Coordinates of C-alpha atoms in Angstrom, one line a residue:
Chain A
M1339 CA -27.9 17.1 1.6
T1340 CA -26.0 13.8 2.1
A1341 CA -23.4 14.2 5.1
A1342 CA -19.9 14.0 4.0
I1343 CA -19.3 11.4 6.8
L1344 CA -21.8 9.5 8.8
C1345 CA -20.7 6.8 11.6
Q1346 CA -23.4 5.2 14.1
N1347 CA -22.2 2.8 16.5
L1348 CA -19.2 2.2 14.4
A1349 CA -16.5 -0.2 15.9
K1350 CA -13.6 -2.1 14.8
D1351 CA -11.6 -4.9 16.7
F1352 CA -7.8 -6.0 16.1
R1353 CA -6.7 -9.4 16.8
H1354 CA -3.3 -9.6 18.4
M1355 CA -0.8 -12.2 18.9
H1356 CA 0.8 -12.3 22.5
K1357 CA 4.4 -13.4 22.5
E1358 CA 6.8 -13.8 25.1
P1359 CA 10.0 -12.1 24.7
G1360 CA 13.1 -14.6 23.8
L1361 CA 13.8 -17.6 21.7
S1362 CA 11.7 -19.6 24.4
G1363 CA 8.8 -17.4 23.6
S1364 CA 9.3 -17.7 20.0
I1365 CA 9.2 -21.6 20.4
K1366 CA 6.1 -21.5 22.6
S1367 CA 4.3 -19.3 20.2
F1368 CA 5.3 -21.6 17.4
F1369 CA 3.2 -24.5 19.0
V1370 CA 0.9 -22.5 21.0
R1371 CA -0.6 -18.9 19.9
N1372 CA -2.4 -16.6 22.1
Y1373 CA -4.6 -14.2 20.6
E1374 CA -6.4 -11.3 22.2
R1375 CA -9.3 -9.1 20.4
K1376 CA -8.8 -5.7 21.1
P1377 CA -11.3 -2.7 20.4
A1378 CA -9.6 -0.1 18.4
V1379 CA -12.6 2.0 17.8
R1380 CA -16.0 1.6 19.8
D1381 CA -19.6 3.2 19.8
F1382 CA -18.2 6.1 17.4
E1383 CA -20.9 8.4 16.5
L1384 CA -19.8 11.2 13.8
V1385 CA -21.4 13.3 11.3
I1386 CA -19.4 15.5 9.1
E1387 CA -21.0 18.0 6.8
P1388 CA -19.8 18.9 3.1
G1389 CA -17.1 21.6 3.3
E1390 CA -16.1 21.2 6.8
I1391 CA -12.4 20.8 8.1
V1392 CA -12.2 18.6 11.0
G1393 CA -9.2 17.8 13.0
L1394 CA -9.1 14.3 14.5
L1395 CA -6.9 14.6 17.5
G1396 CA -5.5 11.8 20.3
P1397 CA -2.7 10.3 21.2
N1398 CA -0.8 7.3 19.4
G1399 CA -3.1 4.3 19.5
A1400 CA -6.2 6.1 20.2
G1401 CA -7.8 5.0 16.9
K1402 CA -7.4 7.9 14.7
T1403 CA -5.6 6.2 11.9
T1404 CA -8.2 3.1 12.4
L1405 CA -10.8 5.6 11.9
M1406 CA -9.2 7.2 8.6
K1407 CA -8.7 3.6 7.2
M1408 CA -12.3 2.7 7.9
F1409 CA -13.4 6.0 6.1
T1410 CA -11.4 5.3 3.0
G1411 CA -12.3 1.7 3.0
I1412 CA -9.1 0.2 3.3
I1413 CA -10.2 -1.7 6.4
V1414 CA -13.8 -3.2 7.1
P1415 CA -15.4 -2.1 10.2
S1416 CA -16.3 -4.7 12.7
S1417 CA -19.8 -3.4 13.2
G1418 CA -21.9 -0.2 13.1
R1419 CA -22.8 2.0 10.3
L1420 CA -20.6 4.0 8.2
E1421 CA -21.3 6.2 5.0
V1422 CA -18.8 8.7 3.1
L1423 CA -20.6 10.7 0.8
G1424 CA -23.5 8.2 0.7
H1425 CA -21.2 5.2 -0.1
V1426 CA -20.2 2.2 2.0
P1427 CA -16.6 2.8 1.9
H1428 CA -15.4 -0.9 2.1
Q1429 CA -17.0 -1.9 -0.6
R1430 CA -14.9 0.2 -2.5
E1431 CA -17.1 1.4 -5.5
M1432 CA -15.1 3.0 -8.4
A1433 CA -17.6 6.0 -7.9
F1434 CA -16.5 6.2 -4.2
R1435 CA -12.8 5.9 -5.0
R1436 CA -13.0 8.9 -7.4
K1437 CA -14.7 11.0 -4.7
I1438 CA -12.0 10.7 -2.1
A1439 CA -8.1 11.1 -1.7
L1440 CA -6.0 9.9 1.2
V1441 CA -2.6 11.5 2.0
M1442 CA -0.3 9.7 4.2
G1443 CA 2.6 11.7 5.9
Q1444 CA 4.4 8.7 6.8
K1445 CA 3.7 6.7 3.6
S1446 CA 4.5 7.4 0.0
Q1447 CA 1.9 6.7 -2.5
L1448 CA 3.9 8.0 -5.5
W1449 CA 5.9 5.3 -7.5
W1450 CA 9.3 5.5 -5.8
D1451 CA 11.4 4.8 -8.7
I1452 CA 9.9 7.3 -11.5
P1453 CA 9.6 10.9 -11.6
A1454 CA 6.4 12.6 -10.0
M1455 CA 5.1 13.7 -13.6
D1456 CA 4.8 10.1 -14.7
S1457 CA 2.7 9.4 -11.5
F1458 CA 0.7 12.1 -12.3
L1459 CA 0.0 11.1 -15.9
L1460 CA -1.0 7.6 -14.6
L1461 CA -3.3 9.1 -11.9
Q1462 CA -4.9 10.9 -14.9
K1463 CA -5.6 7.7 -16.6
Y1464 CA -6.9 6.1 -13.5
Y1465 CA -9.3 8.9 -12.7
E1466 CA -10.3 9.7 -16.4
I1467 CA -9.4 13.4 -16.0
P1468 CA -9.7 15.0 -19.5
D1469 CA -6.5 16.2 -21.0
T1470 CA -7.6 20.0 -20.8
D1471 CA -8.7 19.8 -17.0
F1472 CA -5.6 17.8 -16.2
K1473 CA -3.3 20.5 -17.7
R1474 CA -5.3 23.3 -15.9
R1475 CA -5.3 21.5 -12.5
L1476 CA -1.6 20.7 -12.9
G1477 CA -0.6 24.3 -13.7
T1478 CA -2.5 25.6 -10.9
L1479 CA -1.2 23.2 -8.3
T1480 CA 2.3 23.6 -9.7
D1481 CA 2.0 27.4 -9.3
L1482 CA 0.6 27.0 -5.8
L1483 CA 3.2 24.8 -4.5
D1484 CA 6.2 26.2 -6.5
V1485 CA 7.3 22.5 -7.8
D1486 CA 7.7 23.2 -11.4
R1487 CA 11.4 22.3 -11.6
L1488 CA 10.5 19.1 -9.5
L1489 CA 8.1 17.1 -11.7
K1490 CA 10.8 15.4 -13.7
V1491 CA 12.9 14.5 -10.7
H1492 CA 12.7 10.9 -9.5
V1493 CA 10.6 10.8 -6.1
R1494 CA 13.3 9.1 -4.4
K1495 CA 15.6 12.0 -4.8
L1496 CA 13.3 14.5 -3.5
S1497 CA 13.3 16.0 0.1
L1498 CA 10.8 15.2 2.5
G1499 CA 9.1 18.5 2.1
E1500 CA 9.1 18.4 -1.8
R1501 CA 7.8 14.9 -1.6
M1502 CA 4.8 15.8 0.4
K1503 CA 4.0 18.6 -2.0
M1504 CA 3.7 16.0 -4.7
E1505 CA 1.8 13.7 -2.7
L1506 CA -0.4 16.5 -2.1
M1507 CA -0.7 17.3 -5.7
A1508 CA -1.3 13.4 -6.7
S1509 CA -4.2 13.6 -4.2
L1510 CA -5.9 16.6 -5.4
L1511 CA -5.6 16.2 -9.4
H1512 CA -8.8 14.5 -9.6
Q1513 CA -10.5 17.2 -7.3
P1514 CA -11.8 14.9 -4.7
E1515 CA -15.0 15.8 -2.5
V1516 CA -13.1 14.7 0.7
V1517 CA -9.8 14.6 1.4
F1518 CA -8.1 12.6 4.2
L1519 CA -4.9 13.8 5.6
D1520 CA -3.0 11.8 8.0
E1521 CA -0.1 13.5 9.3
P1522 CA 0.6 15.6 6.2
T1523 CA 3.3 17.7 7.8
I1524 CA 5.3 14.9 9.9
G1525 CA 8.9 15.4 9.9
L1526 CA 8.8 18.7 7.8
D1527 CA 10.6 21.9 9.1
L1528 CA 8.5 24.5 10.3
V1529 CA 8.7 26.7 7.0
A1530 CA 7.7 23.6 5.0
Q1531 CA 5.0 23.0 7.5
K1532 CA 3.5 26.5 7.2
N1533 CA 3.8 26.2 3.2
I1534 CA 1.6 22.9 3.2
R1535 CA -0.7 24.3 5.7
D1536 CA -1.1 27.8 3.6
F1537 CA -1.8 25.5 0.7
I1538 CA -4.4 23.2 2.1
L1539 CA -6.2 26.2 3.5
A1540 CA -6.1 28.0 0.3
W1541 CA -7.2 24.9 -1.7
Q1542 CA -10.1 24.4 0.8
R1543 CA -11.2 27.9 0.5
D1544 CA -11.4 27.6 -3.2
H1545 CA -13.0 24.4 -3.6
R1546 CA -15.1 23.8 -0.6
T1547 CA -13.4 20.3 -0.1
T1548 CA -14.1 18.5 3.2
V1549 CA -10.9 17.9 4.8
I1550 CA -10.4 15.4 7.6
L1551 CA -7.0 15.9 9.3
T1552 CA -4.9 14.1 11.7
S1553 CA -1.7 15.4 13.0
H1554 CA 0.4 15.5 16.2
Y1555 CA 1.3 19.2 15.4
M1556 CA -1.0 21.4 17.1
A1557 CA -0.1 24.2 14.9
D1558 CA -1.5 22.3 12.1
V1559 CA -4.9 21.9 13.8
D1560 CA -4.9 25.3 15.0
A1561 CA -4.3 26.8 11.6
L1562 CA -6.8 24.4 9.7
C1563 CA -9.6 23.3 11.8
K1564 CA -12.6 25.0 12.9
R1565 CA -14.0 21.7 14.4
I1566 CA -12.1 19.1 16.6
V1567 CA -12.8 15.6 17.3
L1568 CA -10.9 14.1 20.3
V1569 CA -10.5 10.2 20.3
L1570 CA -9.2 8.6 23.4
A1571 CA -8.9 4.7 23.6
G1572 CA -11.0 4.2 20.4
G1573 CA -13.9 6.5 21.8
K1574 CA -15.1 10.0 21.0
R1575 CA -14.4 12.4 23.8
F1576 CA -14.9 15.6 22.5
D1577 CA -16.7 17.0 19.4
G1578 CA -17.2 20.6 18.9
P1579 CA -15.5 24.1 17.6
I1580 CA -11.8 24.2 18.2
R1581 CA -12.7 27.6 20.6
E1582 CA -14.4 25.2 23.0
F1583 CA -11.8 22.7 23.0
E1584 CA -10.4 24.1 26.2
S1585 CA -13.6 23.4 28.1
V1586 CA -12.7 19.7 28.2
L1587 CA -10.7 20.8 31.0
G1588 CA -13.4 22.6 32.7
K1589 CA -14.1 26.3 32.9
Q1590 CA -10.4 27.6 33.2
K1591 CA -8.1 30.5 32.1
F1592 CA -4.7 30.4 31.0
V1593 CA -2.8 33.3 32.7
S1594 CA 0.6 34.2 32.4
V1595 CA 2.7 36.5 34.7
D1596 CA 6.0 38.2 34.4
F1597 CA 7.9 39.3 37.7
E1598 CA 10.5 41.9 38.3
G1599 CA 12.7 39.3 39.9
P1600 CA 12.4 35.4 41.2
V1601 CA 9.6 34.7 43.5
D1602 CA 9.0 31.8 45.9
R1603 CA 7.5 28.6 44.0
Q1604 CA 6.3 27.2 47.3
L1605 CA 3.9 30.0 48.1
A1606 CA 0.2 28.5 49.1
L1607 CA -1.0 30.9 46.2
W1608 CA 0.0 28.5 43.5
Q1609 CA -1.4 25.4 44.9
G1610 CA -4.0 23.8 42.6
L1611 CA -3.2 26.3 39.9
D1612 CA -0.9 23.7 37.7
A1613 CA 2.0 26.3 37.5
S1614 CA 4.5 26.1 35.0
W1615 CA 7.7 28.3 35.8
N1616 CA 10.8 29.3 33.8
E1617 CA 14.1 28.4 35.1
D1618 CA 14.8 31.7 37.0
S1619 CA 11.4 31.9 38.6
T1620 CA 10.4 35.3 36.9
H1621 CA 7.7 33.8 34.8
V1622 CA 4.9 31.4 35.4
E1623 CA 1.9 30.2 33.4
L1624 CA -1.2 29.3 35.5
R1625 CA -4.3 27.7 34.8
I1626 CA -7.1 29.3 37.0
P1627 CA -10.6 28.2 37.4
E1628 CA -13.1 31.0 36.0
D1629 CA -14.8 31.6 39.4
Q1630 CA -11.5 32.1 41.1
L1631 CA -10.1 34.4 38.6
R1632 CA -10.4 37.9 40.0
S1633 CA -9.7 37.0 43.6
T1634 CA -6.4 34.8 42.5
A1635 CA -5.2 37.6 40.1
A1636 CA -5.9 40.4 42.7
A1637 CA -3.8 38.4 45.3
I1638 CA -1.0 38.0 42.8
L1639 CA -1.0 41.5 42.0
Q1640 CA -0.9 42.6 45.4
Q1641 CA 1.6 40.3 46.8
L1642 CA 4.2 39.9 44.2
P1643 CA 6.2 42.5 41.9
V1644 CA 4.4 41.8 38.9
T1645 CA 5.5 43.3 35.6
S1646 CA 2.9 42.2 33.3
L1647 CA -0.1 40.0 33.5
S1648 CA -2.1 38.4 30.5
M1649 CA -4.9 36.3 30.2
E1650 CA -5.6 34.2 27.1
K1651 CA -7.4 31.2 26.2
L1652 CA -5.7 27.8 26.9
P1653 CA -3.7 26.9 24.0
I1654 CA -4.7 23.6 22.3
E1655 CA -1.1 22.1 22.5
R1656 CA -1.6 22.7 26.4
V1657 CA -4.9 21.2 26.6
M1658 CA -3.6 18.2 24.5
N1659 CA -0.4 17.9 26.8
E1660 CA -2.7 18.1 29.8
L1661 CA -5.1 15.3 28.6
L1662 CA -2.3 13.1 27.6
V1663 CA -0.4 13.2 31.0
K1664 CA -3.8 13.4 33.1
P1665 CA -6.7 11.7 31.0
Q1666 CA -8.7 11.5 34.2
L1667 CA -9.4 15.3 33.7
L1668 CA -11.9 14.2 31.2
A1669 CA -14.6 13.7 33.8
D1670 CA -17.5 13.2 31.9
P1671 CA -16.9 10.5 29.2
Q1672 CA -20.1 11.6 27.4
L1673 CA -18.8 15.1 26.8
Chain B
M1165 CA -17.2 2.7 -17.5
S1166 CA -16.1 2.8 -21.2
L1167 CA -13.8 0.1 -22.5
A1168 CA -11.4 2.9 -24.1
A1169 CA -11.0 4.3 -20.6
E1170 CA -10.4 1.0 -19.3
A1171 CA -8.0 0.1 -21.8
S1172 CA -6.1 3.5 -21.3
K1173 CA -5.7 2.6 -17.6
W1174 CA -4.1 -0.7 -18.5
G1175 CA -2.0 1.1 -21.0
A1176 CA -0.8 3.5 -18.7
T1177 CA 0.1 1.1 -16.0
I1178 CA 2.1 -0.9 -18.5
K1179 CA 3.7 2.1 -19.3
I1180 CA 4.7 2.8 -15.7
A1181 CA 5.7 -0.7 -15.3
W1182 CA 8.4 -0.6 -18.0
S1183 CA 9.7 2.8 -16.5
K1184 CA 10.2 1.2 -13.3
Y1185 CA 11.9 -2.0 -14.8
L1186 CA 14.2 0.5 -16.7
A1187 CA 15.0 2.5 -13.9
Y1188 CA 17.3 -0.2 -12.6
K1189 CA 19.7 -1.2 -15.7
L1190 CA 21.5 -3.9 -13.8
N1191 CA 18.7 -5.5 -12.2
F1192 CA 16.6 -5.2 -15.5
L1193 CA 19.3 -7.0 -17.5
L1194 CA 20.0 -9.7 -15.1
Q1195 CA 16.3 -10.6 -14.8
V1196 CA 16.2 -10.8 -18.6
L1197 CA 19.5 -12.4 -19.2
G1198 CA 19.5 -14.5 -16.3
P1199 CA 17.6 -17.7 -17.7
V1200 CA 20.2 -17.5 -20.9
L1201 CA 23.2 -17.6 -18.5
V1202 CA 21.7 -20.3 -16.6
F1203 CA 21.0 -22.3 -20.2
F1204 CA 24.7 -21.9 -21.1
F1205 CA 26.5 -22.4 -17.7
I1206 CA 24.5 -25.2 -16.2
R1207 CA 21.9 -27.0 -18.7
Y1208 CA 24.2 -27.1 -21.8
N1209 CA 27.1 -28.3 -19.7
L1210 CA 25.3 -30.7 -17.8
W1211 CA 23.8 -32.4 -20.7
S1212 CA 27.0 -32.3 -22.5
A1213 CA 28.7 -34.1 -19.7
I1214 CA 25.8 -36.7 -19.4
Y1215 CA 26.0 -37.6 -23.2
G1216 CA 30.0 -37.5 -22.9
L1217 CA 29.7 -40.6 -20.8
E1218 CA 30.5 -43.7 -22.4
G1219 CA 27.9 -45.7 -24.1
V1220 CA 25.3 -42.8 -23.6
K1221 CA 24.1 -42.1 -27.1
T1222 CA 20.3 -41.5 -26.3
L1223 CA 18.0 -41.4 -23.4
Q1224 CA 14.2 -42.1 -24.0
G1225 CA 14.8 -41.5 -27.3
Y1226 CA 16.5 -38.2 -27.1
N1227 CA 20.0 -37.8 -28.7
F1228 CA 22.3 -34.8 -27.7
S1229 CA 21.1 -32.3 -30.2
E1230 CA 17.4 -33.2 -29.5
M1231 CA 18.0 -32.7 -25.6
I1232 CA 19.5 -29.3 -26.3
S1233 CA 16.8 -28.4 -28.5
Y1234 CA 14.5 -29.5 -25.7
Q1235 CA 16.2 -27.4 -23.4
V1236 CA 16.4 -24.5 -25.6
W1237 CA 12.5 -24.7 -26.0
V1238 CA 12.2 -25.2 -22.1
M1239 CA 14.2 -21.7 -22.0
I1240 CA 11.7 -19.9 -24.4
V1241 CA 8.9 -21.4 -22.6
G1242 CA 10.2 -19.9 -19.3
F1243 CA 10.6 -16.5 -20.9
I1244 CA 6.9 -16.2 -22.0
G1245 CA 5.2 -18.4 -19.7
L1246 CA 6.7 -17.8 -16.0
G1247 CA 6.4 -14.6 -14.4
F1248 CA 7.5 -13.2 -11.1
N1249 CA 4.5 -11.0 -9.9
G1250 CA 4.0 -12.7 -6.6
M1251 CA 6.9 -11.6 -4.8
N1252 CA 6.2 -7.6 -5.1
L1253 CA 2.6 -8.5 -4.1
A1254 CA 3.4 -10.4 -1.0
E1255 CA 5.6 -7.4 0.1
D1256 CA 2.8 -4.9 -1.0
I1257 CA 0.7 -6.6 1.6
R1258 CA 3.0 -7.3 4.3
L1259 CA 4.0 -3.4 4.7
G1260 CA 0.6 -2.1 4.0
R1261 CA 1.6 -0.7 0.5
I1262 CA -1.7 -2.0 -1.1
S1263 CA -3.4 0.6 0.7
A1264 CA -2.9 2.9 -2.0
Y1265 CA -4.2 0.8 -4.5
L1266 CA -7.4 0.1 -2.7
I1267 CA -8.1 3.7 -3.1
Y1268 CA -7.4 4.4 -6.7
P1269 CA -10.0 3.7 -9.1
F1270 CA -8.2 0.7 -10.5
G1271 CA -8.1 -2.2 -9.1
F1272 CA -5.4 -4.4 -7.3
W1273 CA -5.9 -7.2 -9.5
Q1274 CA -5.9 -5.3 -12.6
F1275 CA -2.8 -3.3 -11.4
H1276 CA -0.8 -6.6 -10.8
A1277 CA -2.2 -7.9 -14.0
S1278 CA -1.1 -5.1 -16.3
S1279 CA 2.5 -4.9 -14.3
F1280 CA 2.8 -8.8 -15.2
L1281 CA 1.7 -8.2 -18.8
A1282 CA 4.3 -5.3 -19.1
F1283 CA 7.1 -7.9 -17.9
Q1284 CA 5.9 -10.7 -20.1
L1285 CA 5.8 -8.6 -23.2
I1286 CA 9.5 -7.6 -22.6
Q1287 CA 10.2 -11.4 -22.0
L1288 CA 8.3 -12.0 -25.5
G1289 CA 10.8 -9.9 -27.0
V1290 CA 13.8 -11.5 -25.3
A1291 CA 12.4 -14.7 -26.4
G1292 CA 12.1 -13.6 -30.0
I1293 CA 15.6 -12.5 -30.2
T1294 CA 17.0 -15.7 -28.3
L1295 CA 14.9 -17.7 -30.8
I1296 CA 16.6 -15.8 -33.9
A1297 CA 20.2 -16.6 -32.2
V1298 CA 19.6 -20.2 -31.4
S1299 CA 17.9 -20.8 -34.9
L1300 CA 20.8 -19.3 -36.5
A1301 CA 23.1 -21.5 -34.5
G1302 CA 21.1 -24.6 -35.7
W1303 CA 19.8 -25.6 -32.4
V1304 CA 16.2 -25.7 -33.2
E1305 CA 14.0 -26.0 -35.9
F1306 CA 10.4 -25.2 -36.2
T1307 CA 7.5 -24.1 -38.6
A1308 CA 5.7 -20.7 -38.5
L1309 CA 2.5 -22.6 -37.5
N1310 CA 4.3 -24.6 -34.4
L1311 CA 5.6 -21.3 -33.2
L1312 CA 2.3 -19.4 -33.5
L1313 CA 0.7 -22.1 -31.8
G1314 CA 3.6 -22.6 -29.1
V1315 CA 3.5 -18.9 -28.5
L1316 CA -0.3 -18.9 -27.8
Y1317 CA 0.1 -21.9 -25.6
C1318 CA 2.7 -20.0 -23.6
C1319 CA 0.4 -17.0 -23.2
C1320 CA -2.2 -19.6 -21.7
V1321 CA 0.6 -20.8 -19.3
A1322 CA 1.4 -17.1 -18.5
L1323 CA -2.0 -16.7 -17.6
F1324 CA -1.9 -19.8 -15.2
W1325 CA 1.3 -18.6 -13.2
F1326 CA 0.1 -15.3 -13.0
Q1327 CA -3.1 -16.4 -11.2
V1328 CA -1.0 -19.0 -9.0
N1329 CA 1.5 -16.3 -8.2
F1330 CA -1.3 -13.9 -7.2
L1331 CA -2.8 -16.3 -5.1
I1332 CA 0.5 -17.4 -3.3
G1333 CA 1.1 -13.5 -3.0
I1334 CA -2.0 -12.7 -1.2
L1335 CA -1.5 -15.3 1.4
A1336 CA 0.5 -12.7 2.9
F1337 CA -2.9 -11.5 4.1
W1338 CA -2.4 -14.4 6.7
L1339 CA 1.3 -15.5 6.6
E1340 CA 4.1 -13.3 7.4
E1341 CA 6.4 -14.9 4.6
T1342 CA 5.3 -16.6 1.4
W1343 CA 8.6 -16.9 -0.4
V1344 CA 8.9 -20.5 1.1
M1345 CA 5.7 -21.6 -0.7
R1346 CA 6.7 -19.8 -3.8
V1347 CA 10.3 -21.7 -3.8
M1348 CA 8.4 -24.9 -3.2
M1349 CA 6.1 -24.3 -5.9
V1350 CA 8.4 -23.5 -8.5
T1351 CA 11.0 -26.3 -7.7
V1352 CA 8.1 -28.9 -7.6
S1353 CA 6.8 -27.4 -11.0
Q1354 CA 10.0 -27.3 -12.5
F1355 CA 10.7 -31.0 -11.8
F1356 CA 7.2 -32.4 -12.8
S1357 CA 6.5 -29.9 -15.9
G1358 CA 9.5 -31.4 -17.6
A1359 CA 11.6 -28.5 -17.2
L1360 CA 14.7 -30.2 -15.8
I1361 CA 14.2 -33.0 -17.6
P1362 CA 11.9 -34.6 -20.3
L1363 CA 8.8 -36.4 -18.9
E1364 CA 9.4 -39.3 -21.1
I1365 CA 12.1 -40.1 -18.8
F1366 CA 9.8 -40.6 -16.0
P1367 CA 7.9 -43.8 -15.1
A1368 CA 4.9 -44.7 -16.9
W1369 CA 2.6 -44.7 -13.8
L1370 CA 4.0 -41.1 -12.5
R1371 CA 3.3 -39.8 -16.2
Q1372 CA -0.3 -41.0 -15.8
V1373 CA -0.9 -39.1 -12.3
L1374 CA 0.8 -36.1 -13.8
D1375 CA -1.9 -36.1 -16.6
Y1376 CA -4.6 -34.8 -13.8
L1377 CA -2.5 -32.3 -12.6
P1378 CA -1.6 -28.7 -14.4
F1379 CA 2.3 -29.6 -14.4
P1380 CA 2.8 -31.3 -17.8
Y1381 CA 1.0 -28.4 -19.3
L1382 CA 3.4 -25.9 -18.1
T1383 CA 6.4 -26.9 -20.0
W1384 CA 6.4 -30.3 -21.5
V1385 CA 3.4 -29.6 -23.7
P1386 CA 4.4 -25.9 -25.0
V1387 CA 7.9 -27.5 -25.7
K1388 CA 6.6 -30.2 -27.8
I1389 CA 4.2 -28.0 -29.7
F1390 CA 7.0 -25.7 -30.5
S1391 CA 9.2 -28.5 -31.8
G1392 CA 6.3 -30.0 -33.6
T1393 CA 6.4 -33.6 -31.8
Y1394 CA 3.1 -33.1 -29.8
N1395 CA 1.0 -35.9 -31.2
Q1396 CA -2.0 -35.4 -29.3
P1397 CA -4.9 -33.4 -30.2
L1398 CA -4.5 -29.7 -29.4
L1399 CA -7.7 -28.5 -28.2
P1400 CA -7.9 -30.5 -25.1
A1401 CA -4.3 -29.2 -24.4
F1402 CA -5.5 -25.8 -24.8
G1403 CA -8.7 -26.4 -22.9
L1404 CA -6.8 -28.1 -19.8
I1405 CA -4.4 -25.4 -19.3
L1406 CA -7.3 -22.7 -19.4
L1407 CA -9.2 -24.6 -17.1
W1408 CA -6.4 -24.8 -14.5
S1409 CA -5.9 -21.1 -15.0
L1410 CA -9.7 -20.7 -14.3
I1411 CA -9.5 -22.8 -11.4
A1412 CA -6.5 -20.9 -10.1
W1413 CA -8.4 -17.5 -10.6
G1414 CA -11.3 -18.9 -8.8
C1415 CA -9.2 -19.7 -5.9
A1416 CA -7.2 -16.4 -6.0
Q1417 CA -10.6 -14.4 -6.0
Y1418 CA -11.9 -16.2 -2.9
V1419 CA -8.9 -16.0 -1.1
W1420 CA -8.5 -12.2 -2.1
Q1421 CA -12.1 -11.6 -0.7
R1422 CA -11.4 -13.3 2.7
G1423 CA -8.3 -11.6 2.9
I1424 CA -9.3 -8.0 2.1
K1425 CA -11.4 -8.6 5.3
A1426 CA -8.5 -9.5 7.3
Y1427 CA -6.4 -6.8 6.1
T1428 CA -5.3 -4.0 8.8
G1429 CA -3.5 -1.7 6.6
A1430 CA -0.3 -2.1 8.9
G1431 CA 2.3 0.6 8.6
I1432 CA 0.2 3.5 8.2

């Protein structure tokens, strides 16, 4: 079976101009321009099978969006091999375009000055969707997203959450085989975020669509993705099941402890456990190496007035925060 | 890909473009009525003042009414032949908005070409209404054949302008701003195409030079065809404007192929 996405040694460089600040810098750059080539993505290897939902994670500027742009054929890779559904994306064959969709949370693809329904009718022609299929899919999507009353409203008059629902509809009407979701819930309130997530899950379950997601909201990734690819400085640093993601920080457990009253934060016990306290020192969250778990837990229970102690896997949000603050934690670059 | 499916994509894009134009009423009216206002407030008054000077009866064979008739035809040629597609296009590229068009199964060139066609079809209607009004006022006279040939020629001019605007627009792949080039191109072509003053007023050597450039075919030739005063064979005139369109198309395609490789999809 053809892989949904196949990358081998994929790389992309961008040329940046350097300009000193101020008017003198502007004048200087008018005569002499200094350019620098910067790798945005390098040696990227990835295979995604049809039907997977994969989260591309990483801080701003890590190369996630550059990857998305290469996957969708918007930009041309500098080197390496890239195939999406057996097509070379930047050749932009019509057969390829009919199989994919891209939703950009920060950029509307709908026509701003007209109602969404007009855009949908246009897309029906572009994707050559037969009338009966179009009506059926439109009906299903309208019901699922509860947007019946919004179809005839000008897109520029819609709220952010409403617009995002329309963007999703526009991208799914042609039933793409691969959907690229770039920050689909950015700027949305919690309820709207959840609605969008639930919808994507339901749609994916029914259609077995391959979904590639980037998001800074770990709740999105947690709810949607079974597999995570971590991108740091243009390279892949983790690729595996979401439940193993915490292992990038080493074999550690996340322990949270409540106390009867305030406890001393300076105790030697807390050293090296990355303690995170509440304001009145009655609650602490710790990261304990697995081989010290029994001894440390026993010491806490014996020495302090513990009211509750719970152990859980490290939340993905916390793993990401840790990695962003201390990228050196990723000791093994080949991980 | 069936021809019918492709035609329906063009048709749907034209409809969307019309909806967009109609969304902003004032903007639409000004775009359509602008040239008429310019004609009445500037051109008519300017030539009235020039012919009002003592001793000025004719200019290189043009008397006042012939000059006004010439200027009316310039306006009609402008309606049908001139387009404004380049402006949106450069902005689409600079702000990364073309990314969406690179994903839809309908080409970027086709999208802009059909939007352009949508606007030109409206302009054709406006030209028709204007022509009826000025003929009733007795400012122009024409035969049905000349009208048909003139409109056909203007369609070729529109084809040329579309390619040139597309070419200048896609220079935005490299340049931050392309409006200066567009303004320069329009200004130069207005002057050398005979849109401001008839080419007969130019010195003979300059007219000989211009024959080897596209400019005379953009305004002067179609005006002469409309007014029935073009006394050279028509076929080479049609051939030359189509040849210039083909050259502009070739350049635009080449630049597009290069530009799309340089495109970074900024802003997403």
